[in-house]
Amino acid sequence: EIRTGDIQEKISVKKWEEFNIFVDKSLIKLKNDIYCDYNYLLEDVKKDQIIIIDSWLLKVRVVNVTKTHVVVEALNNHLIWSRRHVNLPGVSLKLPGITDKDEEDILFAIKNGINFIAASFIRHQNNVLEIKSLLKKHNANHIQIISKIENQEALENLDWIVKESDGVMVARGDLGVEIEISKLPYYQKFIMDTCFTYGKTIIVATELLKSMVESPFPTRAEISDVYNSVVLRTDCTMLSDETAVGNFPIQSCQMMTDVILEAEQHINNKHKDFEITFTENYALDKKMIAKNALIIADEVKADYILLFTNSWFLARIVSAFKPNHTVFAFTKDENVLRSMNFLFAIYPFLIGSWGKYPLEDEKNALSYLELNWFIKKWQKIVVINDVVEWNAMSPYVKIINI
């Protein structure tokens, strides 16, 4: 991300006032001059180009580009503070995919058992591949990459980014600065539809309950935003300032939960098909089994779905078809367990080890669910599992009446 530098006192900028933006701190002389940490600023901006500072709170026009700085004219009044976002709409940025700081953070993540990396300003598939290469180098392929879509360049390369990513975040904050704000709802749906095409997890983020930073109660429009995100089949909704710096973090979580649960009462997913990058017959068989298991669950009015997974592939496929039922997913791998936490409709559990036969696993799982009041007598469960036949794994689906 591009940001302004550290400022000792807030700089008051008046409409039509000119000031300078430097990429070398040592050249700053005037009180109203500011520093920007993007080294290619002088190469990439042109006269009359618009630069956005502090997420649309200050809009400036480039008046002149010199050998040392950019002269800009303020188009509105604003107070500039330290480390504010700087956006260059329409500019193809020369930022590296992974900075030294990013690599340091990723190594910290690997060391401390993190399961997901949300990567900011992913612009093309190579940015994702760089992160994958670093993870592979440190034997951390289990860590999932969530690509944050935040600018026009990412939208232009969206297909390739989605294919390489484990999940995508519709990061509406910076995206709403980089493109015209009136087009943001269209691009949110465009990103979501692309994710549906490839069966990838989607997170809708930014300002879903923004007013609850200061207020214990949201606006009606915010409630509709959360509700409509669920109706549009997002996998996750995300709180930001509401829980990071807001005055009502617990109330924000509860409000979002209440709206999501209400919205889920009124949706009926049709389990639309999607592409997967795997071509092995076994993977395609599992995909077909998963889809038909969900159709069976709808037809027989099942209460729940139960599955078992070693690698979370099956859970991911089932989730991508958007179940209308809660799915209990059992695994013996703790990393797989945590990785399933952001999958739509998946409720993961850790099982000590697999039994000798699939029926043994089912019996143990159902006993655990019944003992802990997740299921009860007379309920109907659709089970997806594997059986070993003639030295080969065969996926199957069946119905169990408790």
Tab-separated table of C-alpha atoms in Angstrom:
chain	number	residue	atom	x	y	z
A	1	GLU	CA	0.000	0.000	0.000
A	2	ILE	CA	1.138	3.561	-0.701
A	3	ARG	CA	1.009	5.940	2.241
A	4	THR	CA	2.054	9.407	3.341
A	5	GLY	CA	4.967	9.659	5.773
A	6	ASP	CA	5.018	10.483	9.482
A	7	ILE	CA	3.842	14.031	10.216
A	8	GLN	CA	4.564	15.798	13.523
A	9	GLU	CA	1.512	18.086	13.336
A	10	LYS	CA	-1.559	17.744	11.159
A	11	ILE	CA	-1.284	19.748	7.940
A	12	SER	CA	-4.289	21.927	7.141
A	13	VAL	CA	-4.896	22.111	3.383
A	14	LYS	CA	-7.374	24.579	1.905
A	15	LYS	CA	-9.275	24.198	-1.361
A	16	TRP	CA	-7.224	25.408	-4.407
A	17	GLU	CA	-4.068	25.574	-2.292
A	18	GLU	CA	-0.932	24.084	-3.877
A	19	PHE	CA	1.571	21.876	-2.012
A	20	ASN	CA	4.358	19.447	-2.895
A	21	ILE	CA	4.605	15.659	-2.609
A	22	PHE	CA	8.177	14.303	-2.317
A	23	VAL	CA	9.545	10.763	-2.590
A	24	ASP	CA	12.752	11.797	-0.795
A	25	LYS	CA	12.159	12.926	2.806
A	26	SER	CA	15.412	14.904	2.946
A	27	LEU	CA	14.151	17.378	0.317
A	28	ILE	CA	11.107	18.508	2.303
A	29	LYS	CA	11.464	22.174	3.310
A	30	LEU	CA	8.027	23.800	3.529
A	31	LYS	CA	5.580	23.078	6.346
A	32	ASN	CA	2.861	21.866	3.977
A	33	ASP	CA	5.104	19.556	1.942
A	34	ILE	CA	4.416	15.828	2.426
A	35	TYR	CA	6.299	12.599	1.784
A	36	CYS	CA	4.930	9.598	-0.179
A	37	ASP	CA	6.616	6.172	0.068
A	38	TYR	CA	6.046	5.238	-3.612
A	39	ASN	CA	9.428	5.583	-5.356
A	40	TYR	CA	7.926	5.680	-8.860
A	41	LEU	CA	5.508	8.535	-8.181
A	42	LEU	CA	7.399	10.993	-10.412
A	43	GLU	CA	7.400	8.509	-13.303
A	44	ASP	CA	3.814	7.344	-13.010
A	45	VAL	CA	1.767	10.532	-12.600
A	46	LYS	CA	1.040	13.108	-15.279
A	47	LYS	CA	-0.255	16.663	-15.306
A	48	ASP	CA	-4.000	16.946	-14.501
A	49	GLN	CA	-4.101	13.429	-13.029
A	50	ILE	CA	-6.175	13.002	-9.867
A	51	ILE	CA	-4.541	11.624	-6.704
A	52	ILE	CA	-6.691	10.449	-3.788
A	53	ILE	CA	-5.331	10.904	-0.243
A	54	ASP	CA	-6.867	9.478	2.939
A	55	SER	CA	-9.583	7.378	1.240
A	56	TRP	CA	-11.359	10.187	-0.676
A	57	LEU	CA	-11.136	12.681	2.193
A	58	LEU	CA	-8.671	14.710	0.134
A	59	LYS	CA	-8.703	14.883	-3.643
A	60	VAL	CA	-5.827	16.649	-5.429
A	61	ARG	CA	-4.958	17.418	-9.063
A	62	VAL	CA	-1.411	17.224	-10.402
A	63	VAL	CA	-0.283	20.714	-11.517
A	64	ASN	CA	3.323	19.902	-12.377
A	65	VAL	CA	5.848	17.068	-12.162
A	66	THR	CA	9.459	18.115	-11.467
A	67	LYS	CA	12.655	16.085	-11.069
A	68	THR	CA	12.235	15.987	-7.284
A	69	HIS	CA	8.526	16.302	-6.488
A	70	VAL	CA	4.941	16.539	-7.690
A	71	VAL	CA	3.093	19.840	-7.339
A	72	VAL	CA	-0.592	19.285	-6.598
A	73	GLU	CA	-3.660	21.450	-6.089
A	74	ALA	CA	-6.190	20.576	-3.377
A	75	LEU	CA	-9.759	20.188	-4.620
A	76	ASN	CA	-11.235	20.354	-1.102
A	77	ASN	CA	-10.309	21.267	2.483
A	78	HIS	CA	-8.712	18.587	4.661
A	79	LEU	CA	-6.350	17.867	7.554
A	80	ILE	CA	-3.545	15.511	6.486
A	81	TRP	CA	-2.177	13.157	9.161
A	82	SER	CA	0.547	10.484	9.283
A	83	ARG	CA	0.423	7.231	7.295
A	84	ARG	CA	-2.668	8.103	5.232
A	85	HIS	CA	-3.493	6.002	2.159
A	86	VAL	CA	-2.497	7.408	-1.224
A	87	ASN	CA	-4.324	6.077	-4.300
A	88	LEU	CA	-3.414	6.634	-7.944
A	89	PRO	CA	-6.576	5.613	-9.859
A	90	GLY	CA	-5.833	4.032	-13.235
A	91	VAL	CA	-2.078	3.755	-12.665
A	92	SER	CA	-0.398	0.354	-13.114
A	93	LEU	CA	1.734	0.361	-9.962
A	94	LYS	CA	5.329	-0.832	-9.942
A	95	LEU	CA	5.063	-2.256	-6.441
A	96	PRO	CA	6.676	-5.650	-5.751
A	97	GLY	CA	4.427	-8.611	-5.004
A	98	ILE	CA	6.232	-9.235	-1.712
A	99	THR	CA	8.185	-6.534	0.110
A	100	ASP	CA	10.864	-7.264	2.734
A	101	LYS	CA	8.288	-6.459	5.416
A	102	ASP	CA	5.775	-8.854	3.798
A	103	GLU	CA	8.338	-11.666	3.838
A	104	GLU	CA	9.103	-10.948	7.486
A	105	ASP	CA	5.379	-11.088	8.313
A	106	ILE	CA	4.852	-14.320	6.357
A	107	LEU	CA	7.760	-16.010	8.182
A	108	PHE	CA	6.200	-14.860	11.464
A	109	ALA	CA	2.882	-16.369	10.315
A	110	ILE	CA	4.515	-19.703	9.489
A	111	LYS	CA	6.293	-19.815	12.841
A	112	ASN	CA	3.117	-19.049	14.789
A	113	GLY	CA	0.699	-21.434	13.088
A	114	ILE	CA	-1.343	-18.958	11.057
A	115	ASN	CA	-3.739	-20.614	8.580
A	116	PHE	CA	-4.644	-17.711	6.289
A	117	ILE	CA	-2.788	-14.807	4.712
A	118	ALA	CA	-4.925	-11.951	3.405
A	119	ALA	CA	-2.650	-10.307	0.835
A	120	SER	CA	-3.268	-6.618	0.123
A	121	PHE	CA	-3.284	-5.075	-3.345
A	122	ILE	CA	-2.931	-8.291	-5.333
A	123	ARG	CA	-2.721	-7.020	-8.914
A	124	HIS	CA	-2.062	-10.159	-10.972
A	125	GLN	CA	-1.515	-13.888	-10.538
A	126	ASN	CA	2.268	-13.514	-10.159
A	127	ASN	CA	1.704	-11.755	-6.823
A	128	VAL	CA	-0.095	-14.883	-5.569
A	129	LEU	CA	2.535	-17.205	-7.055
A	130	GLU	CA	5.294	-15.284	-5.223
A	131	ILE	CA	3.581	-15.913	-1.905
A	132	LYS	CA	3.000	-19.578	-2.780
A	133	SER	CA	6.697	-19.948	-3.660
A	134	LEU	CA	7.736	-18.495	-0.297
A	135	LEU	CA	5.312	-20.789	1.558
A	136	LYS	CA	6.562	-23.831	-0.345
A	137	LYS	CA	10.177	-22.904	0.430
A	138	HIS	CA	9.343	-23.054	4.146
A	139	ASN	CA	7.138	-26.197	3.964
A	140	ALA	CA	3.973	-24.207	4.670
A	141	ASN	CA	1.772	-25.145	1.711
A	142	HIS	CA	-1.156	-25.625	4.106
A	143	ILE	CA	-1.441	-21.842	4.613
A	144	GLN	CA	-4.282	-20.458	2.496
A	145	ILE	CA	-3.970	-17.243	0.451
A	146	ILE	CA	-6.860	-14.777	0.400
A	147	SER	CA	-6.336	-12.180	-2.343
A	148	LYS	CA	-7.692	-8.724	-1.574
A	149	ILE	CA	-9.113	-7.098	-4.712
A	150	GLU	CA	-8.461	-3.381	-4.280
A	151	ASN	CA	-7.733	-1.703	-7.623
A	152	GLN	CA	-8.510	-1.553	-11.344
A	153	GLU	CA	-5.505	-3.665	-12.325
A	154	ALA	CA	-6.762	-6.530	-10.142
A	155	LEU	CA	-10.181	-6.326	-11.792
A	156	GLU	CA	-8.550	-6.605	-15.219
A	157	ASN	CA	-6.653	-9.758	-14.132
A	158	LEU	CA	-9.418	-11.150	-11.934
A	159	ASP	CA	-9.838	-14.564	-13.604
A	160	TRP	CA	-6.174	-15.477	-13.149
A	161	ILE	CA	-6.051	-14.142	-9.580
A	162	VAL	CA	-9.135	-16.136	-8.553
A	163	LYS	CA	-7.771	-19.345	-10.106
A	164	GLU	CA	-4.527	-19.106	-8.109
A	165	SER	CA	-6.093	-17.993	-4.806
A	166	ASP	CA	-7.793	-20.034	-2.085
A	167	GLY	CA	-10.191	-17.206	-1.382
A	168	VAL	CA	-10.905	-13.611	-2.405
A	169	MET	CA	-11.783	-10.572	-0.345
A	170	VAL	CA	-13.940	-7.830	-1.864
A	171	ALA	CA	-11.991	-5.049	-0.126
A	172	ARG	CA	-14.464	-2.263	-0.732
A	173	GLY	CA	-12.445	0.421	1.066
A	174	ASP	CA	-9.553	0.876	-1.347
A	175	LEU	CA	-11.515	-0.527	-4.285
A	176	GLY	CA	-14.097	2.221	-3.758
A	177	VAL	CA	-11.269	4.770	-4.018
A	178	GLU	CA	-9.606	3.269	-7.095
A	179	ILE	CA	-12.830	3.093	-9.135
A	180	GLU	CA	-15.851	5.377	-9.358
A	181	ILE	CA	-17.898	4.812	-6.207
A	182	SER	CA	-21.102	4.440	-8.243
A	183	LYS	CA	-19.600	1.339	-9.910
A	184	LEU	CA	-18.655	-0.382	-6.648
A	185	PRO	CA	-21.852	-2.508	-6.292
A	186	TYR	CA	-21.444	-3.741	-9.879
A	187	TYR	CA	-17.816	-4.738	-9.313
A	188	GLN	CA	-18.674	-6.431	-6.010
A	189	LYS	CA	-21.100	-8.684	-7.868
A	190	PHE	CA	-18.611	-9.130	-10.737
A	191	ILE	CA	-15.939	-10.364	-8.277
A	192	MET	CA	-18.423	-12.655	-6.545
A	193	ASP	CA	-19.643	-14.143	-9.839
A	194	THR	CA	-16.043	-14.863	-10.869
A	195	CYS	CA	-15.456	-16.638	-7.559
A	196	PHE	CA	-18.617	-18.714	-8.109
A	197	THR	CA	-17.260	-19.728	-11.527
A	198	TYR	CA	-14.227	-21.354	-9.895
A	199	GLY	CA	-15.780	-22.421	-6.589
A	200	LYS	CA	-13.616	-20.073	-4.501
A	201	THR	CA	-14.442	-18.636	-1.089
A	202	ILE	CA	-15.581	-14.997	-0.940
A	203	ILE	CA	-15.291	-12.468	1.891
A	204	VAL	CA	-17.218	-9.189	1.677
A	205	ALA	CA	-15.455	-6.538	3.748
A	206	THR	CA	-15.442	-2.860	4.772
A	207	GLU	CA	-18.080	-0.607	6.335
A	208	LEU	CA	-20.780	-3.253	6.626
A	209	LEU	CA	-21.736	-1.770	10.019
A	210	LYS	CA	-19.552	1.361	9.929
A	211	SER	CA	-21.866	3.523	12.062
A	212	MET	CA	-21.395	1.064	14.959
A	213	VAL	CA	-17.857	2.389	15.426
A	214	GLU	CA	-19.550	5.253	17.295
A	215	SER	CA	-23.131	4.080	17.749
A	216	PRO	CA	-24.575	1.006	19.517
A	217	PHE	CA	-27.118	0.705	16.695
A	218	PRO	CA	-26.536	0.483	12.906
A	219	THR	CA	-28.306	2.300	10.090
A	220	ARG	CA	-31.069	0.621	8.096
A	221	ALA	CA	-28.889	0.757	4.974
A	222	GLU	CA	-26.087	-1.144	6.733
A	223	ILE	CA	-28.485	-3.870	7.834
A	224	SER	CA	-29.646	-4.189	4.225
A	225	ASP	CA	-26.007	-4.373	3.058
A	226	VAL	CA	-25.245	-7.335	5.349
A	227	TYR	CA	-28.533	-9.037	4.434
A	228	ASN	CA	-27.991	-8.582	0.691
A	229	SER	CA	-24.409	-9.884	0.949
A	230	VAL	CA	-25.806	-13.130	2.339
A	231	VAL	CA	-28.514	-13.277	-0.329
A	232	LEU	CA	-25.799	-12.804	-2.989
A	233	ARG	CA	-24.166	-15.968	-1.537
A	234	THR	CA	-21.018	-14.608	0.070
A	235	ASP	CA	-19.176	-17.093	2.301
A	236	CYS	CA	-18.133	-14.560	4.954
A	237	THR	CA	-18.888	-11.004	5.990
A	238	MET	CA	-16.115	-9.096	7.738
A	239	LEU	CA	-16.052	-6.400	10.373
A	240	SER	CA	-13.114	-3.953	10.342
A	241	ASP	CA	-13.087	-0.659	12.266
A	242	GLU	CA	-16.215	-1.833	14.093
A	243	THR	CA	-14.157	-4.357	16.083
A	244	ALA	CA	-10.614	-2.982	15.619
A	245	VAL	CA	-11.121	0.529	17.031
A	246	GLY	CA	-14.894	0.854	17.565
A	247	ASN	CA	-16.699	1.542	20.823
A	248	PHE	CA	-19.162	-1.350	20.420
A	249	PRO	CA	-17.220	-4.410	19.170
A	250	ILE	CA	-19.348	-7.071	20.889
A	251	GLN	CA	-22.618	-5.446	19.846
A	252	SER	CA	-21.291	-5.222	16.267
A	253	CYS	CA	-20.549	-8.955	16.197
A	254	GLN	CA	-23.952	-9.780	17.659
A	255	MET	CA	-25.774	-7.500	15.224
A	256	MET	CA	-24.001	-9.006	12.226
A	257	THR	CA	-24.732	-12.530	13.485
A	258	ASP	CA	-28.426	-11.722	13.964
A	259	VAL	CA	-28.771	-10.296	10.437
A	260	ILE	CA	-26.893	-13.224	8.855
A	261	LEU	CA	-29.063	-15.799	10.643
A	262	GLU	CA	-32.207	-13.965	9.559
A	263	ALA	CA	-31.024	-13.763	5.942
A	264	GLU	CA	-30.185	-17.468	5.877
A	265	GLN	CA	-33.811	-18.265	6.752
A	266	HIS	CA	-34.870	-16.823	3.390
A	267	ILE	CA	-32.393	-18.251	0.898
A	268	ASN	CA	-32.615	-21.425	-1.146
A	269	ASN	CA	-29.342	-22.184	-2.922
A	270	LYS	CA	-29.558	-24.136	-6.184
A	271	HIS	CA	-26.054	-25.730	-5.972
A	272	LYS	CA	-24.842	-24.262	-9.245
A	273	ASP	CA	-21.919	-25.986	-10.919
A	274	PHE	CA	-18.412	-24.500	-11.082
A	275	GLU	CA	-15.004	-25.243	-12.587
A	276	ILE	CA	-12.179	-26.869	-10.642
A	277	THR	CA	-8.531	-26.913	-11.652
A	278	PHE	CA	-8.196	-30.613	-10.785
A	279	THR	CA	-8.711	-33.042	-13.646
A	280	GLU	CA	-8.131	-36.339	-11.867
A	281	ASN	CA	-11.144	-38.659	-12.119
A	282	TYR	CA	-11.232	-39.103	-8.349
A	283	ALA	CA	-11.576	-35.344	-7.788
A	284	LEU	CA	-14.303	-35.087	-10.421
A	285	ASP	CA	-16.110	-38.079	-8.878
A	286	LYS	CA	-16.057	-36.392	-5.481
A	287	LYS	CA	-17.388	-33.192	-6.966
A	288	MET	CA	-20.340	-35.039	-8.511
A	289	ILE	CA	-20.989	-36.969	-5.282
A	290	ALA	CA	-20.912	-33.704	-3.290
A	291	LYS	CA	-23.402	-31.935	-5.569
A	292	ASN	CA	-25.847	-34.837	-5.563
A	293	ALA	CA	-25.549	-35.236	-1.796
A	294	LEU	CA	-26.796	-31.661	-1.406
A	295	ILE	CA	-29.660	-32.276	-3.842
A	296	ILE	CA	-30.602	-35.441	-1.916
A	297	ALA	CA	-30.479	-33.508	1.380
A	298	ASP	CA	-32.887	-30.927	-0.065
A	299	GLU	CA	-35.239	-33.584	-1.486
A	300	VAL	CA	-35.469	-35.739	1.635
A	301	LYS	CA	-35.600	-32.671	3.910
A	302	ALA	CA	-32.517	-33.781	5.841
A	303	ASP	CA	-31.564	-31.998	9.048
A	304	TYR	CA	-27.800	-32.054	8.547
A	305	ILE	CA	-24.974	-33.281	6.322
A	306	LEU	CA	-21.991	-35.209	7.681
A	307	LEU	CA	-18.640	-35.642	5.898
A	308	PHE	CA	-15.081	-36.807	6.577
A	309	THR	CA	-11.993	-35.212	5.010
A	310	ASN	CA	-8.219	-35.611	5.162
A	311	SER	CA	-7.264	-32.560	3.145
A	312	TRP	CA	-10.374	-30.327	3.320
A	313	PHE	CA	-10.894	-30.825	-0.452
A	314	LEU	CA	-14.283	-32.476	0.040
A	315	ALA	CA	-15.417	-29.801	2.507
A	316	ARG	CA	-14.316	-27.105	0.102
A	317	ILE	CA	-16.235	-28.672	-2.788
A	318	VAL	CA	-19.388	-29.138	-0.689
A	319	SER	CA	-19.141	-25.538	0.548
A	320	ALA	CA	-18.676	-24.180	-2.990
A	321	PHE	CA	-22.012	-25.740	-4.003
A	322	LYS	CA	-23.605	-23.589	-1.250
A	323	PRO	CA	-25.472	-26.108	0.947
A	324	ASN	CA	-28.854	-25.282	2.427
A	325	HIS	CA	-27.922	-27.346	5.497
A	326	THR	CA	-25.295	-27.160	8.222
A	327	VAL	CA	-22.448	-29.513	7.299
A	328	PHE	CA	-20.567	-31.302	10.114
A	329	ALA	CA	-17.039	-31.948	8.801
A	330	PHE	CA	-14.715	-34.290	10.707
A	331	THR	CA	-10.934	-34.353	10.192
A	332	LYS	CA	-7.923	-35.693	12.088
A	333	ASP	CA	-5.646	-32.804	11.008
A	334	GLU	CA	-5.733	-29.628	13.128
A	335	ASN	CA	-4.567	-27.406	10.236
A	336	VAL	CA	-7.383	-28.773	8.093
A	337	LEU	CA	-9.802	-28.137	10.963
A	338	ARG	CA	-8.812	-24.469	11.194
A	339	SER	CA	-8.764	-24.052	7.413
A	340	MET	CA	-12.413	-25.144	7.238
A	341	ASN	CA	-13.529	-22.363	9.586
A	342	PHE	CA	-14.152	-19.839	6.805
A	343	LEU	CA	-16.010	-22.208	4.491
A	344	PHE	CA	-19.696	-21.521	3.966
A	345	ALA	CA	-22.009	-23.853	5.965
A	346	ILE	CA	-19.114	-25.986	7.278
A	347	TYR	CA	-18.990	-26.753	11.014
A	348	PRO	CA	-15.625	-28.523	11.598
A	349	PHE	CA	-14.634	-31.037	14.285
A	350	LEU	CA	-11.378	-32.760	15.169
A	351	ILE	CA	-11.425	-36.550	15.337
A	352	GLY	CA	-8.527	-38.380	17.040
A	353	SER	CA	-7.882	-40.825	14.217
A	354	TRP	CA	-9.787	-42.674	11.524
A	355	GLY	CA	-11.321	-46.012	12.387
A	356	LYS	CA	-10.522	-49.169	10.495
A	357	TYR	CA	-13.799	-48.960	8.557
A	358	PRO	CA	-15.958	-46.008	7.383
A	359	LEU	CA	-18.909	-47.285	9.441
A	360	GLU	CA	-16.780	-47.002	12.568
A	361	ASP	CA	-15.997	-43.345	11.784
A	362	GLU	CA	-19.666	-42.601	11.176
A	363	LYS	CA	-20.696	-44.269	14.418
A	364	ASN	CA	-18.088	-42.337	16.429
A	365	ALA	CA	-18.983	-39.027	14.795
A	366	LEU	CA	-22.734	-39.476	15.256
A	367	SER	CA	-22.239	-40.518	18.895
A	368	TYR	CA	-20.156	-37.391	19.519
A	369	LEU	CA	-22.733	-35.128	17.855
A	370	GLU	CA	-25.593	-36.707	19.780
A	371	LEU	CA	-23.728	-36.608	23.107
A	372	ASN	CA	-22.997	-32.887	22.628
A	373	TRP	CA	-26.562	-32.026	21.570
A	374	PHE	CA	-25.789	-31.144	17.957
A	375	ILE	CA	-28.207	-33.803	16.712
A	376	LYS	CA	-31.048	-35.729	18.308
A	377	LYS	CA	-33.268	-38.737	17.728
A	378	TRP	CA	-35.528	-38.937	14.678
A	379	GLN	CA	-33.374	-36.561	12.681
A	380	LYS	CA	-32.188	-37.365	9.160
A	381	ILE	CA	-28.487	-37.091	8.226
A	382	VAL	CA	-26.945	-37.307	4.747
A	383	VAL	CA	-23.420	-38.773	4.956
A	384	ILE	CA	-20.567	-38.303	2.447
A	385	ASN	CA	-17.604	-40.625	2.986
A	386	ASP	CA	-15.082	-42.910	1.268
A	387	VAL	CA	-14.769	-46.682	1.283
A	388	VAL	CA	-11.697	-48.661	0.228
A	389	GLU	CA	-12.562	-51.261	-2.412
A	390	TRP	CA	-10.023	-53.269	-4.405
A	391	ASN	CA	-7.202	-50.999	-3.182
A	392	ALA	CA	-9.028	-47.900	-4.428
A	393	MET	CA	-10.933	-45.128	-2.630
A	394	SER	CA	-14.586	-44.848	-3.672
A	395	PRO	CA	-16.686	-41.895	-2.497
A	396	TYR	CA	-20.302	-42.589	-1.556
A	397	VAL	CA	-23.377	-40.863	-0.151
A	398	LYS	CA	-26.115	-42.349	2.064
A	399	ILE	CA	-28.995	-41.354	4.341
A	400	ILE	CA	-29.068	-42.165	8.052
A	401	ASN	CA	-32.163	-41.844	10.244
A	402	ILE	CA	-31.103	-41.317	13.865
